[in-house]
GROMACS .gro file of C-alpha atoms in nm:
model
  381
    1MET     CA    1  -8.785   6.270  14.880
    2LEU     CA    2  -8.462   6.387  14.720
    3LEU     CA    3  -8.396   6.759  14.714
    4ARG     CA    4  -8.391   6.939  14.381
    5THR     CA    5  -8.229   7.282  14.373
    6GLN     CA    6  -7.987   7.474  14.155
    7HIS     CA    7  -7.639   7.602  14.231
    8PRO     CA    8  -7.485   7.916  14.073
    9ILE     CA    9  -7.145   7.793  13.953
   10ILE     CA   10  -7.160   7.616  13.615
   11CYS     CA   11  -7.463   7.522  13.409
   12VAL     CA   12  -7.545   7.372  13.078
   13LEU     CA   13  -7.729   7.570  12.812
   14PHE     CA   14  -7.903   7.401  12.523
   15CYS     CA   15  -8.010   7.546  12.193
   16VAL     CA   16  -8.241   7.382  11.940
   17LEU     CA   17  -7.978   7.390  11.668
   18ALA     CA   18  -7.668   7.383  11.890
   19PRO     CA   19  -7.409   7.123  11.787
   20ALA     CA   20  -7.325   7.037  12.146
   21VAL     CA   21  -7.386   7.126  12.509
   22ALA     CA   22  -7.211   7.435  12.646
   23LYS     CA   23  -7.119   7.545  12.999
   24SER     CA   24  -7.275   7.840  13.180
   25THR     CA   25  -7.363   7.922  13.545
   26THR     CA   26  -7.583   7.679  13.737
   27GLY     CA   27  -7.599   7.312  13.822
   28PHE     CA   28  -7.821   7.038  13.960
   29ARG     CA   29  -7.805   6.993  14.338
   30GLN     CA   30  -7.927   6.667  14.485
   31GLN     CA   31  -7.922   6.497  14.823
   32ILE     CA   32  -7.764   6.167  14.720
   33PHE     CA   33  -7.814   5.985  15.051
   34ASN     CA   34  -8.180   5.976  15.154
   35GLY     CA   35  -8.124   5.879  15.519
   36LYS     CA   36  -8.349   5.574  15.484
   37ASN     CA   37  -8.159   5.315  15.280
   38LEU     CA   38  -7.862   5.275  15.049
   39ASP     CA   39  -8.050   5.336  14.724
   40GLY     CA   40  -7.804   5.501  14.488
   41TRP     CA   41  -7.501   5.340  14.658
   42HIS     CA   42  -7.303   5.017  14.618
   43ALA     CA   43  -7.116   4.852  14.905
   44ILE     CA   44  -6.819   4.649  14.776
   45GLY     CA   45  -6.613   4.435  15.013
   46CYS     CA   46  -6.763   4.584  15.326
   47GLU     CA   47  -7.082   4.618  15.525
   48ALA     CA   48  -7.263   4.951  15.544
   49GLY     CA   49  -7.606   5.046  15.670
   50VAL     CA   50  -7.836   5.325  15.777
   51GLU     CA   51  -7.888   5.424  16.140
   52GLU     CA   52  -8.085   5.731  16.250
   53ASN     CA   53  -8.053   5.900  15.909
   54LYS     CA   54  -7.678   5.834  15.892
   55LEU     CA   55  -7.475   5.618  15.654
   56VAL     CA   56  -7.261   5.396  15.876
   57LEU     CA   57  -6.952   5.198  15.777
   58ARG     CA   58  -6.996   4.889  15.993
   59SER     CA   59  -6.727   4.637  15.901
   60GLY     CA   60  -6.477   4.520  15.642
   61ASN     CA   61  -6.226   4.667  15.399
   62GLY     CA   62  -6.391   4.806  15.088
   63THR     CA   63  -6.585   5.099  14.949
   64VAL     CA   64  -6.936   5.239  14.935
   65ARG     CA   65  -6.969   5.416  14.599
   66THR     CA   66  -7.227   5.622  14.415
   67ASP     CA   67  -7.440   5.501  14.125
   68HIS     CA   68  -7.316   5.784  13.907
   69ARG     CA   69  -6.978   5.905  13.787
   70TYR     CA   70  -6.911   6.276  13.825
   71SER     CA   71  -6.688   6.522  13.639
   72ASN     CA   72  -6.731   6.876  13.770
   73PHE     CA   73  -6.918   6.895  14.098
   74VAL     CA   74  -6.955   7.029  14.449
   75LEU     CA   75  -6.964   6.766  14.725
   76GLU     CA   76  -7.102   6.863  15.066
   77LEU     CA   77  -7.118   6.625  15.361
   78LYS     CA   78  -7.068   6.576  15.733
   79TRP     CA   79  -6.862   6.295  15.885
   80ARG     CA   80  -6.770   6.166  16.227
   81PRO     CA   81  -6.550   5.879  16.353
   82LEU     CA   82  -6.698   5.649  16.616
   83ARG     CA   83  -6.357   5.546  16.751
   84GLU     CA   84  -6.215   5.780  17.016
   85THR     CA   85  -5.860   5.758  16.885
   86SER     CA   86  -5.656   5.634  16.587
   87TRP     CA   87  -5.950   5.662  16.348
   88ASP     CA   88  -5.897   5.617  15.975
   89SER     CA   89  -6.114   5.625  15.665
   90GLY     CA   90  -6.129   5.825  15.344
   91ILE     CA   91  -6.343   5.984  15.074
   92TYR     CA   92  -6.261   5.902  14.712
   93ILE     CA   93  -6.330   6.148  14.431
   94ARG     CA   94  -6.328   6.079  14.057
   95CYS     CA   95  -6.220   5.726  14.137
   96GLU     CA   96  -6.246   5.405  13.939
   97LEU     CA   97  -6.345   5.066  14.076
   98PRO     CA   98  -6.068   4.892  14.275
   99ALA     CA   99  -5.833   4.670  14.077
  100ALA     CA  100  -5.888   4.297  14.106
  101GLY     CA  101  -5.778   4.174  14.449
  102GLN     CA  102  -5.755   4.526  14.592
  103PRO     CA  103  -6.000   4.667  14.849
  104TRP     CA  104  -5.971   5.033  14.749
  105PRO     CA  105  -5.929   5.248  14.436
  106GLU     CA  106  -5.588   5.380  14.340
  107ARG     CA  107  -5.684   5.750  14.363
  108TYR     CA  108  -5.793   6.016  14.463
  109GLN     CA  109  -5.845   5.979  14.838
  110ILE     CA  110  -5.929   6.265  15.072
  111ASN     CA  111  -5.788   6.127  15.394
  112LEU     CA  112  -5.984   6.086  15.716
  113LEU     CA  113  -5.688   5.947  15.910
  114LYS     CA  114  -5.650   6.117  16.247
  115GLY     CA  115  -5.418   6.416  16.209
  116HIS     CA  116  -5.444   6.408  15.828
  117GLU     CA  117  -5.816   6.475  15.782
  118GLY     CA  118  -5.892   6.650  15.454
  119ASN     CA  119  -5.553   6.593  15.293
  120ILE     CA  120  -5.539   6.426  14.951
  121VAL     CA  121  -5.313   6.124  14.955
  122GLY     CA  122  -5.029   6.171  14.706
  123VAL     CA  123  -5.093   6.543  14.647
  124PRO     CA  124  -4.851   6.738  14.869
  125ALA     CA  125  -5.016   7.075  14.803
  126ALA     CA  126  -5.353   6.948  14.931
  127GLN     CA  127  -5.260   6.955  15.298
  128SER     CA  128  -5.392   7.143  15.600
  129LYS     CA  129  -5.406   7.120  15.979
  130GLY     CA  130  -5.609   7.261  16.265
  131LEU     CA  131  -5.951   7.286  16.099
  132VAL     CA  132  -6.101   6.956  16.216
  133LYS     CA  133  -6.290   6.914  16.546
  134PRO     CA  134  -6.175   6.576  16.684
  135GLY     CA  135  -6.452   6.333  16.771
  136MET     CA  136  -6.726   6.568  16.652
  137TRP     CA  137  -6.923   6.618  16.333
  138ASN     CA  138  -6.711   6.790  16.070
  139GLN     CA  139  -6.831   6.943  15.745
  140PHE     CA  140  -6.650   6.919  15.410
  141ARG     CA  141  -6.731   7.120  15.100
  142LEU     CA  142  -6.526   7.014  14.799
  143THR     CA  143  -6.547   7.194  14.465
  144LEU     CA  144  -6.390   7.015  14.168
  145ILE     CA  145  -6.376   7.180  13.826
  146GLY     CA  146  -6.139   7.043  13.566
  147LYS     CA  147  -5.808   6.978  13.739
  148GLN     CA  148  -5.874   7.231  14.014
  149ALA     CA  149  -6.003   7.120  14.354
  150THR     CA  150  -6.086   7.336  14.656
  151LEU     CA  151  -6.174   7.202  15.001
  152GLU     CA  152  -6.346   7.389  15.282
  153ILE     CA  153  -6.344   7.231  15.627
  154ASN     CA  154  -6.603   7.360  15.872
  155GLY     CA  155  -6.647   7.675  15.664
  156GLN     CA  156  -6.279   7.759  15.624
  157GLN     CA  157  -6.070   7.702  15.312
  158ALA     CA  158  -5.818   7.426  15.371
  159TRP     CA  159  -5.642   7.418  15.034
  160GLN     CA  160  -5.674   7.469  14.660
  161VAL     CA  161  -5.481   7.261  14.408
  162ASP     CA  162  -5.460   7.218  14.032
  163ALA     CA  163  -5.362   6.853  14.030
  164ILE     CA  164  -5.661   6.623  13.968
  165GLU     CA  165  -5.578   6.442  13.646
  166SER     CA  166  -5.876   6.206  13.611
  167ALA     CA  167  -6.166   6.357  13.417
  168ALA     CA  168  -6.454   6.168  13.583
  169GLY     CA  169  -6.524   5.894  13.831
  170TYR     CA  170  -6.723   5.778  14.130
  171ILE     CA  171  -6.753   5.929  14.476
  172ALA     CA  172  -6.687   5.663  14.738
  173PHE     CA  173  -6.630   5.618  15.110
  174GLN     CA  174  -6.343   5.401  15.225
  175SER     CA  175  -6.429   5.132  15.478
  176GLU     CA  176  -6.122   5.039  15.682
  177VAL     CA  177  -6.307   4.938  15.995
  178ASP     CA  178  -6.058   4.687  16.134
  179GLY     CA  179  -5.777   4.940  16.126
  180GLY     CA  180  -5.958   5.270  16.161
  181GLY     CA  181  -6.294   5.204  16.321
  182GLN     CA  182  -6.646   5.278  16.214
  183PHE     CA  183  -6.745   5.608  16.055
  184GLU     CA  184  -7.074   5.792  16.008
  185PHE     CA  185  -7.173   6.024  15.721
  186LYS     CA  186  -7.482   6.242  15.677
  187ASP     CA  187  -7.624   6.542  15.486
  188ILE     CA  188  -7.456   6.428  15.164
  189PHE     CA  189  -7.524   6.656  14.866
  190VAL     CA  190  -7.375   6.671  14.518
  191THR     CA  191  -7.418   6.960  14.278
  192GLU     CA  192  -7.354   6.835  13.925
  193LEU     CA  193  -7.202   7.141  13.764
  194ASP     CA  194  -7.223   7.000  13.411
  195HIS     CA  195  -7.598   6.932  13.436
  196GLN     CA  196  -7.917   7.131  13.456
  197THR     CA  197  -8.265   7.021  13.549
  198MET     CA  198  -8.514   6.925  13.280
  199PHE     CA  199  -8.804   6.903  13.526
  200ASN     CA  200  -8.877   7.168  13.787
  201GLY     CA  201  -9.102   6.951  14.006
  202GLN     CA  202  -9.392   7.195  13.972
  203ASP     CA  203  -9.527   7.183  13.616
  204LEU     CA  204  -9.451   7.060  13.263
  205SER     CA  205  -9.235   7.358  13.166
  206GLY     CA  206  -8.974   7.252  12.909
  207TRP     CA  207  -9.192   6.968  12.779
  208GLN     CA  208  -9.482   6.927  12.540
  209GLY     CA  209  -9.714   6.657  12.428
  210ALA     CA  210  -9.612   6.520  12.089
  211GLY     CA  211  -9.896   6.641  11.868
  212GLN     CA  212 -10.151   6.656  12.153
  213ASP     CA  213 -10.199   6.822  12.490
  214ALA     CA  214  -9.952   6.665  12.734
  215LYS     CA  215 -10.204   6.703  13.018
  216GLN     CA  216 -10.413   6.422  12.867
  217CYS     CA  217 -10.175   6.169  13.024
  218TRP     CA  218  -9.894   6.360  13.199
  219LYS     CA  219  -9.907   6.545  13.529
  220VAL     CA  220  -9.698   6.662  13.823
  221ASP     CA  221  -9.787   6.503  14.156
  222ASP     CA  222  -9.596   6.567  14.479
  223GLY     CA  223  -9.292   6.685  14.285
  224LEU     CA  224  -9.289   6.382  14.054
  225LEU     CA  225  -9.339   6.365  13.678
  226VAL     CA  226  -9.616   6.111  13.624
  227CYS     CA  227  -9.745   5.930  13.319
  228THR     CA  228 -10.102   5.846  13.417
  229GLY     CA  229 -10.141   5.572  13.156
  230ASP     CA  230 -10.443   5.745  13.005
  231LYS     CA  231 -10.469   5.773  12.629
  232GLY     CA  232 -10.250   6.050  12.500
  233PRO     CA  233  -9.910   6.156  12.363
  234TRP     CA  234  -9.554   6.079  12.454
  235LEU     CA  235  -9.374   6.363  12.631
  236ARG     CA  236  -9.124   6.555  12.417
  237SER     CA  237  -8.852   6.800  12.521
  238ASP     CA  238  -8.888   7.155  12.392
  239LYS     CA  239  -8.529   7.149  12.268
  240GLN     CA  240  -8.312   6.917  12.063
  241PHE     CA  241  -7.987   6.761  12.179
  242LYS     CA  242  -7.675   6.622  12.017
  243ASP     CA  243  -7.408   6.479  12.252
  244PHE     CA  244  -7.528   6.467  12.612
  245ASN     CA  245  -7.559   6.283  12.942
  246LEU     CA  246  -7.918   6.225  13.061
  247ARG     CA  247  -7.987   6.113  13.419
  248PHE     CA  248  -8.313   6.040  13.597
  249SER     CA  249  -8.487   5.807  13.840
  250TYR     CA  250  -8.802   5.613  13.762
  251ARG     CA  251  -9.052   5.382  13.929
  252LEU     CA  252  -9.278   5.120  13.767
  253ARG     CA  253  -9.572   4.913  13.875
  254ASP     CA  254  -9.547   4.533  13.863
  255GLY     CA  255  -9.489   4.439  13.498
  256GLY     CA  256  -9.442   4.804  13.401
  257ASN     CA  257  -9.322   4.915  13.058
  258SER     CA  258  -9.200   5.249  12.925
  259GLY     CA  259  -8.911   5.395  12.730
  260VAL     CA  260  -8.685   5.692  12.669
  261TYR     CA  261  -8.678   5.843  12.321
  262VAL     CA  262  -8.331   5.964  12.227
  263ARG     CA  263  -8.248   6.202  11.940
  264VAL     CA  264  -8.584   6.138  11.776
  265PRO     CA  265  -8.746   6.363  11.512
  266GLU     CA  266  -9.054   6.565  11.601
  267ASP     CA  267  -9.284   6.270  11.531
  268GLY     CA  268  -9.091   6.045  11.770
  269ASN     CA  269  -8.979   5.791  11.510
  270HIS     CA  270  -8.729   5.552  11.671
  271HIS     CA  271  -8.727   5.268  11.416
  272GLY     CA  272  -8.511   5.243  11.103
  273ALA     CA  273  -8.300   5.477  10.895
  274GLY     CA  274  -8.329   5.847  10.979
  275ALA     CA  275  -8.488   5.776  11.318
  276GLY     CA  276  -8.370   5.823  11.672
  277VAL     CA  277  -8.353   5.535  11.919
  278GLU     CA  278  -8.547   5.412  12.220
  279VAL     CA  279  -8.385   5.300  12.544
  280GLN     CA  280  -8.614   5.048  12.710
  281ILE     CA  281  -8.764   5.087  13.058
  282LEU     CA  282  -8.912   4.759  13.181
  283ASP     CA  283  -8.983   4.552  13.488
  284ASP     CA  284  -8.750   4.268  13.387
  285HIS     CA  285  -8.864   4.058  13.683
  286ALA     CA  286  -9.221   4.022  13.556
  287GLU     CA  287  -9.317   3.671  13.449
  288ARG     CA  288  -9.484   3.795  13.131
  289TYR     CA  289  -9.150   3.922  13.001
  290ARG     CA  290  -8.962   3.595  13.053
  291GLU     CA  291  -8.943   3.513  12.680
  292LEU     CA  292  -8.837   3.852  12.543
  293LYS     CA  293  -8.556   3.902  12.296
  294PRO     CA  294  -8.230   4.026  12.454
  295TRP     CA  295  -8.270   4.376  12.309
  296GLN     CA  296  -8.612   4.416  12.474
  297PHE     CA  297  -8.495   4.408  12.835
  298CYS     CA  298  -8.449   4.718  13.048
  299GLY     CA  299  -8.176   4.957  12.939
  300SER     CA  300  -8.135   4.807  12.593
  301VAL     CA  301  -8.113   5.029  12.287
  302TYR     CA  302  -8.430   4.883  12.142
  303LYS     CA  303  -8.381   4.639  11.852
  304ILE     CA  304  -8.010   4.727  11.838
  305ALA     CA  305  -7.795   4.681  12.148
  306PRO     CA  306  -7.909   4.442  12.425
  307SER     CA  307  -7.853   4.500  12.792
  308LYS     CA  308  -7.563   4.291  12.927
  309GLN     CA  309  -7.741   4.211  13.254
  310LYS     CA  310  -8.064   4.266  13.445
  311THR     CA  311  -8.009   4.521  13.718
  312GLY     CA  312  -8.363   4.646  13.783
  313ARG     CA  313  -8.497   4.670  14.136
  314ALA     CA  314  -8.832   4.528  14.244
  315ALA     CA  315  -9.145   4.692  14.105
  316GLY     CA  316  -9.255   4.986  14.317
  317THR     CA  317  -8.901   5.092  14.409
  318TRP     CA  318  -8.689   5.362  14.251
  319ASN     CA  319  -8.427   5.291  13.984
  320THR     CA  320  -8.164   5.522  13.837
  321MET     CA  321  -8.082   5.536  13.468
  322GLU     CA  322  -7.809   5.725  13.285
  323ILE     CA  323  -7.783   5.755  12.907
  324ASN     CA  324  -7.455   5.891  12.771
  325CYS     CA  325  -7.437   5.973  12.400
  326THR     CA  326  -7.127   6.084  12.210
  327GLY     CA  327  -7.159   6.052  11.835
  328TYR     CA  328  -7.262   5.693  11.762
  329HIS     CA  329  -7.142   5.573  12.102
  330TYR     CA  330  -7.428   5.489  12.342
  331GLN     CA  331  -7.372   5.399  12.706
  332VAL     CA  332  -7.648   5.308  12.949
  333ARG     CA  333  -7.593   5.274  13.322
  334HIS     CA  334  -7.877   5.122  13.521
  335ASN     CA  335  -7.863   5.148  13.900
  336GLY     CA  336  -7.495   5.231  13.869
  337ILE     CA  337  -7.401   4.935  13.647
  338LEU     CA  338  -7.284   4.978  13.286
  339ILE     CA  339  -7.524   4.751  13.097
  340VAL     CA  340  -7.488   4.890  12.741
  341ASN     CA  341  -7.168   5.011  12.577
  342ALA     CA  342  -7.270   5.022  12.211
  343LYS     CA  343  -7.021   5.137  11.950
  344LEU     CA  344  -7.045   5.158  11.574
  345ASP     CA  345  -6.802   4.874  11.501
  346GLU     CA  346  -7.020   4.627  11.692
  347PHE     CA  347  -7.359   4.776  11.597
  348PRO     CA  348  -7.322   4.927  11.246
  349GLU     CA  349  -7.695   4.998  11.224
  350LEU     CA  350  -7.635   5.290  11.461
  351GLU     CA  351  -7.491   5.481  11.165
  352GLU     CA  352  -7.842   5.499  11.018
  353ARG     CA  353  -7.974   5.680  11.324
  354ARG     CA  354  -7.986   6.052  11.392
  355LEU     CA  355  -7.713   6.235  11.581
  356GLN     CA  356  -7.941   6.515  11.696
  357GLY     CA  357  -8.303   6.530  11.802
  358PHE     CA  358  -8.554   6.547  12.082
  359LEU     CA  359  -8.558   6.357  12.410
  360GLY     CA  360  -8.878   6.215  12.548
  361PHE     CA  361  -9.064   5.966  12.765
  362GLN     CA  362  -9.302   5.709  12.621
  363ASN     CA  363  -9.669   5.671  12.715
  364HIS     CA  364  -9.718   5.293  12.716
  365SER     CA  365 -10.072   5.320  12.857
  366GLU     CA  366  -9.964   5.258  13.216
  367GLU     CA  367  -9.845   5.455  13.516
  368VAL     CA  368  -9.478   5.550  13.544
  369TRP     CA  369  -9.314   5.797  13.783
  370PHE     CA  370  -9.000   6.004  13.708
  371ARG     CA  371  -8.788   6.239  13.917
  372ASP     CA  372  -8.444   6.407  13.919
  373VAL     CA  373  -8.446   6.449  13.541
  374ARG     CA  374  -8.136   6.639  13.432
  375VAL     CA  375  -7.915   6.664  13.126
  376GLY     CA  376  -7.564   6.781  13.068
  377LEU     CA  377  -7.227   6.728  12.909
  378PRO     CA  378  -7.128   6.375  12.814
  379VAL     CA  379  -6.927   6.199  13.085
  380SER     CA  380  -6.603   6.026  12.990
  381PRO     CA  381  -6.620   5.644  13.022
   0.00000   0.00000   0.00000
């Protein structure tokens, strides 16, 4: 199970009538590699796998990237080359996808080339020597806030620079196996400094049943937020939100159906003028949903903006979803793929919908499991 803790650097505070999300002093810390499989990661142009709780770059020239994009964060990990000499790889931060025909992103790469480990390619001030233990496990701790980045190698500060221009992007490992050999990574954690938890894994603090007792159909079981499917209310946040980035993981049964209420009024209205919206959660693979309208499939802004593709995993496995709202601009990423990018010029009916309201999870009279629920500042596209 993924670890859920908080980190005392930057947090996000929310107020019921606040016009936006503001920064404060904690974050959301998560183990983003579970040691069992590559859930939450995408291998592009290369082969990667899991061996004895380690992420291993096996072959090819490409990248293994995260589902999510990150702005301000702390990245902690351990790495080790399997080649005895002339090893080479890299760790990308705030990177975009590689350009067509290219194996790797343009920037920013923290080098893992022998003799240059920890140095950022193209940033002369981000250089150090003598802190890496050749051929052994080495630990990196990178803190990135705004343009400022600080790297610690094996507990010692290597450098600090004020030179990272990109505002957000993926974290990725560079696979350059033919030229630099195989690499292993483990104990990979990210603290999202612009996010705070909305679910503590212990009880329903921060949530309430909409008009009824939430415990009629909502519970916490083994650190998971569970809709039991029993008759009862949808689950509503205690606070209202305006512009935000919501991230969580969910799991459905075969043919499962649920939804996320976004900026809804207290009664949960998500249809028509003056309402919020619903982002669909659905097992798109189920036969009974074969004839749905495009805006009914998973990740769609219901009855408004259809999902561009079906990216759901098999029923019973975990999926990630990210909903990014800035004004009338709605973006939905499902398992790391941008499937909705709805703007007012294409979907004018969005102008009828609220720009501030509650967040919530639907009770569709069936079991659904949620975890890693956090909310924070909107992330730049």
